[in-house]
XYZ file of C-alpha atoms in Angstrom:
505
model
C -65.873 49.888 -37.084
C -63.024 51.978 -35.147
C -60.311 50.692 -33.312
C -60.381 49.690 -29.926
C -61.066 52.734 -26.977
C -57.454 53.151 -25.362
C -59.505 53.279 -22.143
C -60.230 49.193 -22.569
C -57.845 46.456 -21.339
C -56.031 44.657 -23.915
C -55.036 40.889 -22.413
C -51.714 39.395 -23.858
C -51.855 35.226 -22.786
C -48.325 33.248 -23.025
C -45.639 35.507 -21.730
C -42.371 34.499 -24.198
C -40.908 37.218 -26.324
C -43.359 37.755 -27.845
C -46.379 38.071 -25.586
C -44.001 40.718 -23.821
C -43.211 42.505 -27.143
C -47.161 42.577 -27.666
C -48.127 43.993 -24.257
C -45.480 46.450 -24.708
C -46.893 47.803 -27.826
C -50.234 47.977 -26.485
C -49.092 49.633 -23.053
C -47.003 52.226 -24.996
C -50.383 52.995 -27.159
C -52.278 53.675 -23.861
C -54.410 50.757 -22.863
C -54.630 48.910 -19.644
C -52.747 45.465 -19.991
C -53.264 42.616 -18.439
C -50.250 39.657 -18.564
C -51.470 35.736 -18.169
C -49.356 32.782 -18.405
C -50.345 29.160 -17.251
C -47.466 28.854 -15.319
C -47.502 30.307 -11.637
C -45.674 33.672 -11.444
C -44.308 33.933 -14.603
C -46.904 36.679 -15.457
C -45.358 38.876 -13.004
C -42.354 38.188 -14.018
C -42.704 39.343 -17.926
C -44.406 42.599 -15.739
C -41.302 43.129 -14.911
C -39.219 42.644 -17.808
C -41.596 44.803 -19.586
C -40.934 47.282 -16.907
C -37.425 46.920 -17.509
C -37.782 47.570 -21.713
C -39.513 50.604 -20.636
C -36.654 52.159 -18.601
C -34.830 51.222 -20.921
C -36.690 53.390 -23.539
C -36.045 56.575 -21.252
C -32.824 56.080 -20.639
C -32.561 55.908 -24.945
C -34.927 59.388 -24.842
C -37.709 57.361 -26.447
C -39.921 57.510 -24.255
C -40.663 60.360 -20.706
C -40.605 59.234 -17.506
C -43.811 60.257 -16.812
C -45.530 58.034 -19.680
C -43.350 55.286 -18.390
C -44.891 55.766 -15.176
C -48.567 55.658 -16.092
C -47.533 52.677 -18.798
C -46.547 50.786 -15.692
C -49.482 51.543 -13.700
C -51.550 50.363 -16.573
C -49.482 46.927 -16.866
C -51.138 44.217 -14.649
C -50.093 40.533 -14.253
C -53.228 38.389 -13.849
C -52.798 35.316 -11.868
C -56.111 33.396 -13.066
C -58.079 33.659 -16.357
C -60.890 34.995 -15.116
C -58.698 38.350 -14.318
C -59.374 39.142 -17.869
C -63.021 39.227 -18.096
C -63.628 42.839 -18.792
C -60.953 42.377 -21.776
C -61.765 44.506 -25.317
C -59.318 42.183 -27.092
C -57.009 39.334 -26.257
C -53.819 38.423 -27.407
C -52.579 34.797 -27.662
C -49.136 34.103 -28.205
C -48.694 30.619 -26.708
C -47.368 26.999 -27.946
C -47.844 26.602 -31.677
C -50.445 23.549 -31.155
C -53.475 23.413 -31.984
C -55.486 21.841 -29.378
C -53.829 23.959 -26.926
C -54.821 26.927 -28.523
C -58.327 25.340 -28.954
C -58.555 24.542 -25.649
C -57.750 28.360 -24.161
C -59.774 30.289 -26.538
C -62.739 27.844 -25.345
C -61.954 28.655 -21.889
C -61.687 32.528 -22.656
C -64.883 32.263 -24.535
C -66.740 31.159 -20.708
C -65.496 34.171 -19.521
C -64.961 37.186 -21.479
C -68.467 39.425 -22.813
C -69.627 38.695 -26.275
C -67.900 41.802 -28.094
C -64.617 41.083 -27.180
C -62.340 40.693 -29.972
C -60.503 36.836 -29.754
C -56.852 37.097 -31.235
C -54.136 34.857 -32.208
C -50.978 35.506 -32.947
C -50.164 32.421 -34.495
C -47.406 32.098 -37.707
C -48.113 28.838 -38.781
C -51.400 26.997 -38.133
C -54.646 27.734 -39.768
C -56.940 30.675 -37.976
C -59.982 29.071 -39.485
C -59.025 25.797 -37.174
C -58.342 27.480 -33.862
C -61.720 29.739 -33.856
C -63.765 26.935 -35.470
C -65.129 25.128 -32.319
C -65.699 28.730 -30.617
C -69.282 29.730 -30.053
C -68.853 33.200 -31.821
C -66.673 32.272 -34.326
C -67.167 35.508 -36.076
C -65.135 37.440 -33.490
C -62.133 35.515 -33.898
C -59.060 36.769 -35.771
C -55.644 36.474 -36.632
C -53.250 39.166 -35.309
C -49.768 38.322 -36.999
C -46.822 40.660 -35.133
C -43.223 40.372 -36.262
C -40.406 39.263 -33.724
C -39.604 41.857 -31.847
C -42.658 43.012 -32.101
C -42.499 47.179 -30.360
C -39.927 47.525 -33.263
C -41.255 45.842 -36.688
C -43.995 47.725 -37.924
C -45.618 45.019 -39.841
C -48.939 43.268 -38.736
C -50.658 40.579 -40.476
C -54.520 40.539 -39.751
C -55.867 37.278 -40.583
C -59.279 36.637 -41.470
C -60.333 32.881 -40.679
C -63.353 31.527 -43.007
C -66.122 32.243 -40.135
C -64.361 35.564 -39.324
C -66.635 38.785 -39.506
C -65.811 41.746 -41.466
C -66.614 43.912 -38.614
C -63.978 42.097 -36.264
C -61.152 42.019 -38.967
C -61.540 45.686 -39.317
C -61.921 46.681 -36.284
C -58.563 44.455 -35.555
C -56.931 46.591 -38.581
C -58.541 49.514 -37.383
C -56.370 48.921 -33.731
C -53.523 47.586 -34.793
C -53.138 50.915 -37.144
C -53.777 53.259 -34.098
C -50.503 51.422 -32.146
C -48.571 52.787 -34.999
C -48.281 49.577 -36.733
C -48.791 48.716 -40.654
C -51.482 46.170 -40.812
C -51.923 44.567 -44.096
C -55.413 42.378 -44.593
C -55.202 38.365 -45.555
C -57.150 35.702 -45.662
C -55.999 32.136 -44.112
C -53.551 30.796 -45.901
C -51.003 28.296 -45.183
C -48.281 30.995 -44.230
C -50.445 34.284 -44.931
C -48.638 36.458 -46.815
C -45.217 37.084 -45.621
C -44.220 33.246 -45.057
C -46.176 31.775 -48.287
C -44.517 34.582 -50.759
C -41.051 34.289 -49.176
C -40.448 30.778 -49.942
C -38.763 30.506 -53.205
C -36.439 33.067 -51.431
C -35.136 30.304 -49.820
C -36.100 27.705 -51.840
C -34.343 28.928 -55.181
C -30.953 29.590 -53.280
C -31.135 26.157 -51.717
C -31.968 24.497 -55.574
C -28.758 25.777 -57.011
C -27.012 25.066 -53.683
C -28.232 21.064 -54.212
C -26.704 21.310 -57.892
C -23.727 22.075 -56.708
C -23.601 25.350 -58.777
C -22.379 27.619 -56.105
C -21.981 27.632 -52.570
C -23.763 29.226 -49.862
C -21.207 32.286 -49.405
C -21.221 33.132 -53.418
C -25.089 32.527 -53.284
C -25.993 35.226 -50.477
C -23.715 37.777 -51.755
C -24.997 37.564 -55.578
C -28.101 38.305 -53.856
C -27.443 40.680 -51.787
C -24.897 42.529 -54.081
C -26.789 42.158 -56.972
C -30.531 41.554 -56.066
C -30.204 43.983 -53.234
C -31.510 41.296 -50.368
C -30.931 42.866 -46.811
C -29.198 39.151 -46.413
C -28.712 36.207 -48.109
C -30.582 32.724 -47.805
C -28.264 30.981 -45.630
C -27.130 33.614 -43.383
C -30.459 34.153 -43.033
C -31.795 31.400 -41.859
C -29.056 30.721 -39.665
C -30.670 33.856 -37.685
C -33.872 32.445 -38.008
C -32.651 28.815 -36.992
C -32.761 26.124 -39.443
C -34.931 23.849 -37.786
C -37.687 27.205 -37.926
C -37.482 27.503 -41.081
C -37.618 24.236 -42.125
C -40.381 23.571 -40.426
C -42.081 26.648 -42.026
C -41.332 25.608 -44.800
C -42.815 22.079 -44.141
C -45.558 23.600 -42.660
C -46.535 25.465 -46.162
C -45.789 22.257 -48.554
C -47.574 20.077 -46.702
C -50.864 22.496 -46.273
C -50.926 23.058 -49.813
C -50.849 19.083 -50.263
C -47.266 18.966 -51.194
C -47.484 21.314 -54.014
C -44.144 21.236 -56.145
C -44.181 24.851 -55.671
C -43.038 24.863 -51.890
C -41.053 21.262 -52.194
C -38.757 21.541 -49.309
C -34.911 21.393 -49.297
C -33.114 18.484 -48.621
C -30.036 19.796 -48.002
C -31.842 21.713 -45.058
C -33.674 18.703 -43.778
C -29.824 16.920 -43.392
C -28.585 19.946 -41.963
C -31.625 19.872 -39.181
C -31.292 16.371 -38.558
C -27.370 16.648 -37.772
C -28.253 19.331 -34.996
C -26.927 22.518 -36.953
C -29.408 24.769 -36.794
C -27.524 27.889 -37.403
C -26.494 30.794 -34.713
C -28.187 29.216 -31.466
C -26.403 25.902 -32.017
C -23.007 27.654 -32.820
C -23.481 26.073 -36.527
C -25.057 26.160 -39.370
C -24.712 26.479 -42.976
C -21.741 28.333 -41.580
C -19.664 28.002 -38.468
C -20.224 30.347 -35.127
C -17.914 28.771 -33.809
C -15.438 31.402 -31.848
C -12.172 32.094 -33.665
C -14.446 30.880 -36.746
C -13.706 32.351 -40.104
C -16.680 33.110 -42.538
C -16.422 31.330 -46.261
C -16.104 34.344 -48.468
C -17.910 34.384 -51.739
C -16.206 33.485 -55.049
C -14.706 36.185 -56.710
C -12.716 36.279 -59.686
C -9.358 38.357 -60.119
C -9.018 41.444 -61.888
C -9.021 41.022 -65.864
C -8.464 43.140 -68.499
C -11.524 44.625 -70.096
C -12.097 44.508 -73.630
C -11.415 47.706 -75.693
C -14.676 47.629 -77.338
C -18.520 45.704 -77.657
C -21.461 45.489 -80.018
C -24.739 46.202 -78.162
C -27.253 44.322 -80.397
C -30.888 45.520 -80.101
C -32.810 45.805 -76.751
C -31.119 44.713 -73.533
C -34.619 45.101 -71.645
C -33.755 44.870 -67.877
C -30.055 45.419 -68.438
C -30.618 48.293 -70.662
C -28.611 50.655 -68.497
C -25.359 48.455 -69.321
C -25.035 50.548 -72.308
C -24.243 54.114 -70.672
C -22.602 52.381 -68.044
C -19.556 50.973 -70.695
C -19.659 54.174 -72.741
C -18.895 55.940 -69.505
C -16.368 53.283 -68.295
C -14.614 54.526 -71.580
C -15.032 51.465 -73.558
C -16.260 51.904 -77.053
C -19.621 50.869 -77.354
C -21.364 50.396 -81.080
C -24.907 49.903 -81.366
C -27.061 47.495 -83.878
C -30.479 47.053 -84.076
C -30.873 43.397 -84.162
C -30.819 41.015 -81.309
C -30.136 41.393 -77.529
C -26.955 40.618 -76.274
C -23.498 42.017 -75.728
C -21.166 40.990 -78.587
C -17.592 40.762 -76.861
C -14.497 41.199 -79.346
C -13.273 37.343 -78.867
C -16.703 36.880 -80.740
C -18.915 35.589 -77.471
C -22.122 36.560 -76.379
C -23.251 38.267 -73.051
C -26.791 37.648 -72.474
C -29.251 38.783 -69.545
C -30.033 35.416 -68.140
C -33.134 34.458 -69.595
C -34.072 30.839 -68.146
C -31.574 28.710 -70.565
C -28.164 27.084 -70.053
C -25.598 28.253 -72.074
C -24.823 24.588 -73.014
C -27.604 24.681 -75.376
C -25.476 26.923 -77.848
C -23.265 26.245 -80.223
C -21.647 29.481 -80.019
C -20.218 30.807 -77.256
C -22.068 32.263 -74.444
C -22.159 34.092 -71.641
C -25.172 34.651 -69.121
C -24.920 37.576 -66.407
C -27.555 37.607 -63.924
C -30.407 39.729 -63.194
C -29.907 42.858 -60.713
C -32.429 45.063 -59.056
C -30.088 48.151 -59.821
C -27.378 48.004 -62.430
C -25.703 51.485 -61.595
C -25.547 50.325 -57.852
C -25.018 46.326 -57.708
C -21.691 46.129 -56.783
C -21.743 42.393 -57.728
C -22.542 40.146 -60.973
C -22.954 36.539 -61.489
C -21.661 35.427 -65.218
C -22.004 31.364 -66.258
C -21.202 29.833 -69.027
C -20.438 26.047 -70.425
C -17.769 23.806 -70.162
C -17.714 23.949 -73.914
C -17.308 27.957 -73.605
C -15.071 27.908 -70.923
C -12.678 25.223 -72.834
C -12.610 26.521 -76.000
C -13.236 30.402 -75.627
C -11.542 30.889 -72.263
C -11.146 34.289 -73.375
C -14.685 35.332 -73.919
C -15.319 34.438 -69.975
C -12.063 36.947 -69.251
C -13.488 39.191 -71.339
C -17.140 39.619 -69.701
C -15.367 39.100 -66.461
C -13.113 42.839 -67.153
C -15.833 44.384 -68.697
C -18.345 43.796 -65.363
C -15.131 44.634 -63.368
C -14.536 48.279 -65.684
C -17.901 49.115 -64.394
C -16.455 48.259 -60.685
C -18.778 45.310 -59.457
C -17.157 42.121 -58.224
C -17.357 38.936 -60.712
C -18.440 35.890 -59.124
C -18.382 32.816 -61.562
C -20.817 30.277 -61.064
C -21.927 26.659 -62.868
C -23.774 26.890 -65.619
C -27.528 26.439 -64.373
C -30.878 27.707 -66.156
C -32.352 31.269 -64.499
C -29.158 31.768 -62.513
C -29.411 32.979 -59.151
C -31.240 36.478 -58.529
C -33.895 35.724 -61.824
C -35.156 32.677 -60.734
C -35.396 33.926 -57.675
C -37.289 36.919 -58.570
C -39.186 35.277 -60.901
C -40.642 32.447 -58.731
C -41.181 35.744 -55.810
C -43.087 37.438 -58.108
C -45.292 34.462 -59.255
C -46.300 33.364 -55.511
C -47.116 36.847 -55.288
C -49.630 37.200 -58.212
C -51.016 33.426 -57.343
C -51.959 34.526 -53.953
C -53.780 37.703 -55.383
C -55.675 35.881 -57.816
C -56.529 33.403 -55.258
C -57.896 36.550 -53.278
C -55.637 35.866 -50.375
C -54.196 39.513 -50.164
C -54.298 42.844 -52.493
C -51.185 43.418 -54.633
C -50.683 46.454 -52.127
C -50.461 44.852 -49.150
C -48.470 41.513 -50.742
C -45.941 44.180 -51.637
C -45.962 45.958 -48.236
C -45.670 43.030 -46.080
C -42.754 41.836 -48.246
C -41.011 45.411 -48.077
C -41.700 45.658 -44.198
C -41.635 41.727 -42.769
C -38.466 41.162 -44.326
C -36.926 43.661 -45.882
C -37.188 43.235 -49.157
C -35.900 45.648 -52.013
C -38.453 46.071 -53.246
C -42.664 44.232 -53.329
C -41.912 41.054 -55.952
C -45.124 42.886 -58.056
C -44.015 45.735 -58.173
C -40.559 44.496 -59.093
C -42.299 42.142 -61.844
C -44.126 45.303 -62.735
C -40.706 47.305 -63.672
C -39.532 43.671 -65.116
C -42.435 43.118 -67.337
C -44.499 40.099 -66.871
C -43.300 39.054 -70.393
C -39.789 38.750 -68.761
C -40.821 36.597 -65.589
C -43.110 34.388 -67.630
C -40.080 33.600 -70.224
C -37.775 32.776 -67.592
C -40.332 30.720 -65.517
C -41.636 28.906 -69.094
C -37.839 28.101 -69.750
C -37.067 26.844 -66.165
C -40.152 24.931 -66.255
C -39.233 23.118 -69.782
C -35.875 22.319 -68.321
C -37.284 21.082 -64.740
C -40.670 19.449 -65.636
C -42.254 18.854 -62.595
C -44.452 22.134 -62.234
C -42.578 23.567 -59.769
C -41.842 26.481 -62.278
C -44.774 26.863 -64.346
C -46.405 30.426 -64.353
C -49.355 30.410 -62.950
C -52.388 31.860 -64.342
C -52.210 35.266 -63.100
C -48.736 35.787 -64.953
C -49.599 34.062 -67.704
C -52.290 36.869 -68.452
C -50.438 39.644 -67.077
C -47.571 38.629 -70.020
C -50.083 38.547 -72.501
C -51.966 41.511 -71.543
C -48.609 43.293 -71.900
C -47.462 42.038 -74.574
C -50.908 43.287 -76.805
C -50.488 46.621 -75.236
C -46.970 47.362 -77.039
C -48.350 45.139 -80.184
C -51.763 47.326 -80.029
């Protein structure tokens, strides 16, 4: 099945910013448009603020005058429903409630011909529920864009349980020829991009509730360190907290309040007290004019030691050893164990899912980052114990991460830190959804890369880890917090083991 003939009208119903962004994308890719909204006039209206983007895009040399002319031509605001009988496809992007998107696909169903492909756009509610009642179920699909949608590139295309395989790819098969990225799911609370994402927020808001860090320290260890294009607060301060929140709602309650996607309650205060980030003027953080940002934690300059021990393997952190030798410390290497030995006699450990209460000796944890060479931050931890009684050792690890110029940020002493756990738990959504056949490992990856701008997919990032890693830190977090929200699933759980007999074998 191809994509749809350019020559066919594409109708876009619900004219907000994102019914425009979708009509724009299909105008610029050559089909007749047609623009409905339920309220009188409006659908002219979003004609002419699409008309508007478009002149814009000449002015920016995106786009000739003469395609803008014939894109505007092709752009027509319907004033009743049955303007958009000779439709190929339609678009909804209206309310996110289910009746009423019940309601207008079994109105569009009277009126459009058989083979015309019925789209939602929806980012929340089930696909499966909104086509159920149709009479050709089969034809109905989800067609998830991003906000704004002429610029992101990624498209979810959601196949409901009575959807067709014919009408998902020929949906793929369209949404590919506008120059988008479509990625294939099934109907999942939150598809792809939203189910994966949450411990993103999740894990940031868990150490934020334990009083371990606070919010500034926790997006820049993340961003610094794990390479996020921004942190968890600031981020959903863009997004609005009351979004997200509900998002995040959405998901825990759809997968009957699975411990996995337990919501924040930190969040839920902030919602109820009105602060629901940028559009309110606050947030986790202030907007307020004149307002200064928090800055994130970050110790002052100490002097690094002269010399270490690398003991045995470092595994992620392996590149820590070139990196002091050419910071012109002396660096001597023994076989056994996997740590740092610092010269006050402390440990520095890659964070592996324990507290460094738990020891006797002294320890130090540094967190996990995507790039050693080019994090320009790292977390450290370590006890109260440690910090009373070896003060030094802390000085020590916090020079020798400063020698190899990042920025130290010292945080409470909490299992999996900030950026593991957080990978970790990423990586784990990811391979539960692909054993639950939601999504391929490709796409899971893709969407996560291109919907929001991750560093890198979480399974191909558990990949480079080793599933041996993530399943250690997720089996220590979940001894330590017993309530299942960290227990690897059963993908991971043979992915570890299936690694761990190929080095054995």
């Amino acid at each position: 099945m191809t994509a749809i003939d350019k020559s066919r009208t594409v109708a876009v119903v619900g004219t907000g910013t994102m019914g425009q962004g979708i009509a724009q994308v299909a105008l610029v890719a050559g089909h007749p448009v047609r623009l409905y909204d339920a309220a009188p006039g409006r659908a002219a209206e979003a004609a002419d603020a699409v008309g508007a983007r478009l002149d814009r895009l000449v002015d920016k040399g995106r786009l000739a005058a003469a395609e803008r002319d014939a894109a505007r031509a092709r752009l027509i605001p319907a004033a009743e429903l049955t303007e958009l009988a000779d439709a190929a496809l339609v678009i909804e992007a209206i309310l996110e409630q289910l009746p009423v998107k019940q309601e207008l696909f079994g109105a569009l169903e009277k009126i459009v011909a058989d083979d015309c492909l019925l789209a939602t756009n929806t980012s929340s509610l089930s696909v499966t529920a909104i086509g159920g009642a149709l009479r050709v179920p089969g034809r109905f699909v989800g067609l998830h864009f991003f906000n704004p949608a002429p610029l992101l590139p990624l498209v979810e295309v959601v196949s409901g349980f009575a959807t067709e395989e014919s009408a998902a790819t020929r949906a793929y098969e369209t949404a590919k020829a506008w120059g988008k990225t479509p990625v294939r799911c099934t109907d999942t609370p939150g598809f792809i991009v939203n189910r994966v994402a949450r411990p993103f927020y999740a894990q940031a808001f868990a150490v934020y509730e334990e009083r371990i860090a606070d919010p500034a320290t926790i997006d820049a260890v993340l961003r610094e360190s794990g390479g996020f294009r921004m942190g968890p607060f600031e981020l959903t301060d863009l997004i609005g907290q009351d979004v997200n929140e509900a998002v995040t709602r959405s998901v825990w309650e759809s997968f009957f309040q699975s411990s996995k996607f337990t919501p924040s309650l930190a969040q839920r205060r902030l919602v109820e007290s009105g602060r629901h980030g940028r559009k309110s003027g606050h947030g986790w953080f202030s907007y307020a004019e004149g307002a200064e940002r928090p800055r994130p934690r970050t110790e002052p300059p100490a002097p690094a030691p002269r010399n270490v021990i690398v003991h045995g393997d470092l595994g992620p952190a392996e590149a820590l050893a070139g990196m002091i030798e050419r910071a012109g410390i002396e660096v001597r290497h023994k076989p056994e164990g996997a740590c740092i030995a610092l010269p006050g006699g402390a440990q520095l450990r890659l964070v592996d899912g324990e507290a460094a209460f738990e020891y006797e000796d002294g320890i130090v944890y540094f967190d996990l980052a995507l790039d050693y060479e080019k994090a320009t931050r790292i977390a450290l931890t370590a006890s109260q114990d440690t910090l009373r009684t070896m003060p030094g050792a802390v000085q020590e690890a916090v020079g020798l991460f400063q020698a190899l110029g990042k920025d130290v940020s010292l945080i409470g002493d909490v299992p999996g830190m900030i950026v593991a756990r957080t990978v970790a738990m990423l990586a784990d959504v990811a391979v539960d959804a692909v054993e639950r056949g939601v999504a391929s490992a490709e796409d899971i990856d893709t969407a996560m890369r291109l919907g929001v701008n991750y560093p890198a997919g979480p399974l191909e990032w558990a990949g480079k880890l080793g599933f041996d890693w993530v399943c250690d830190v997720l089996g220590s977090l979940h001894d330590r917090y017993p309530t299942g929200r960290y227990a690897p699933c059963r993908g991971s759980t043979r992915r570890a083991f299936s690694s761990i007999e190929e080095e054995s074998g």
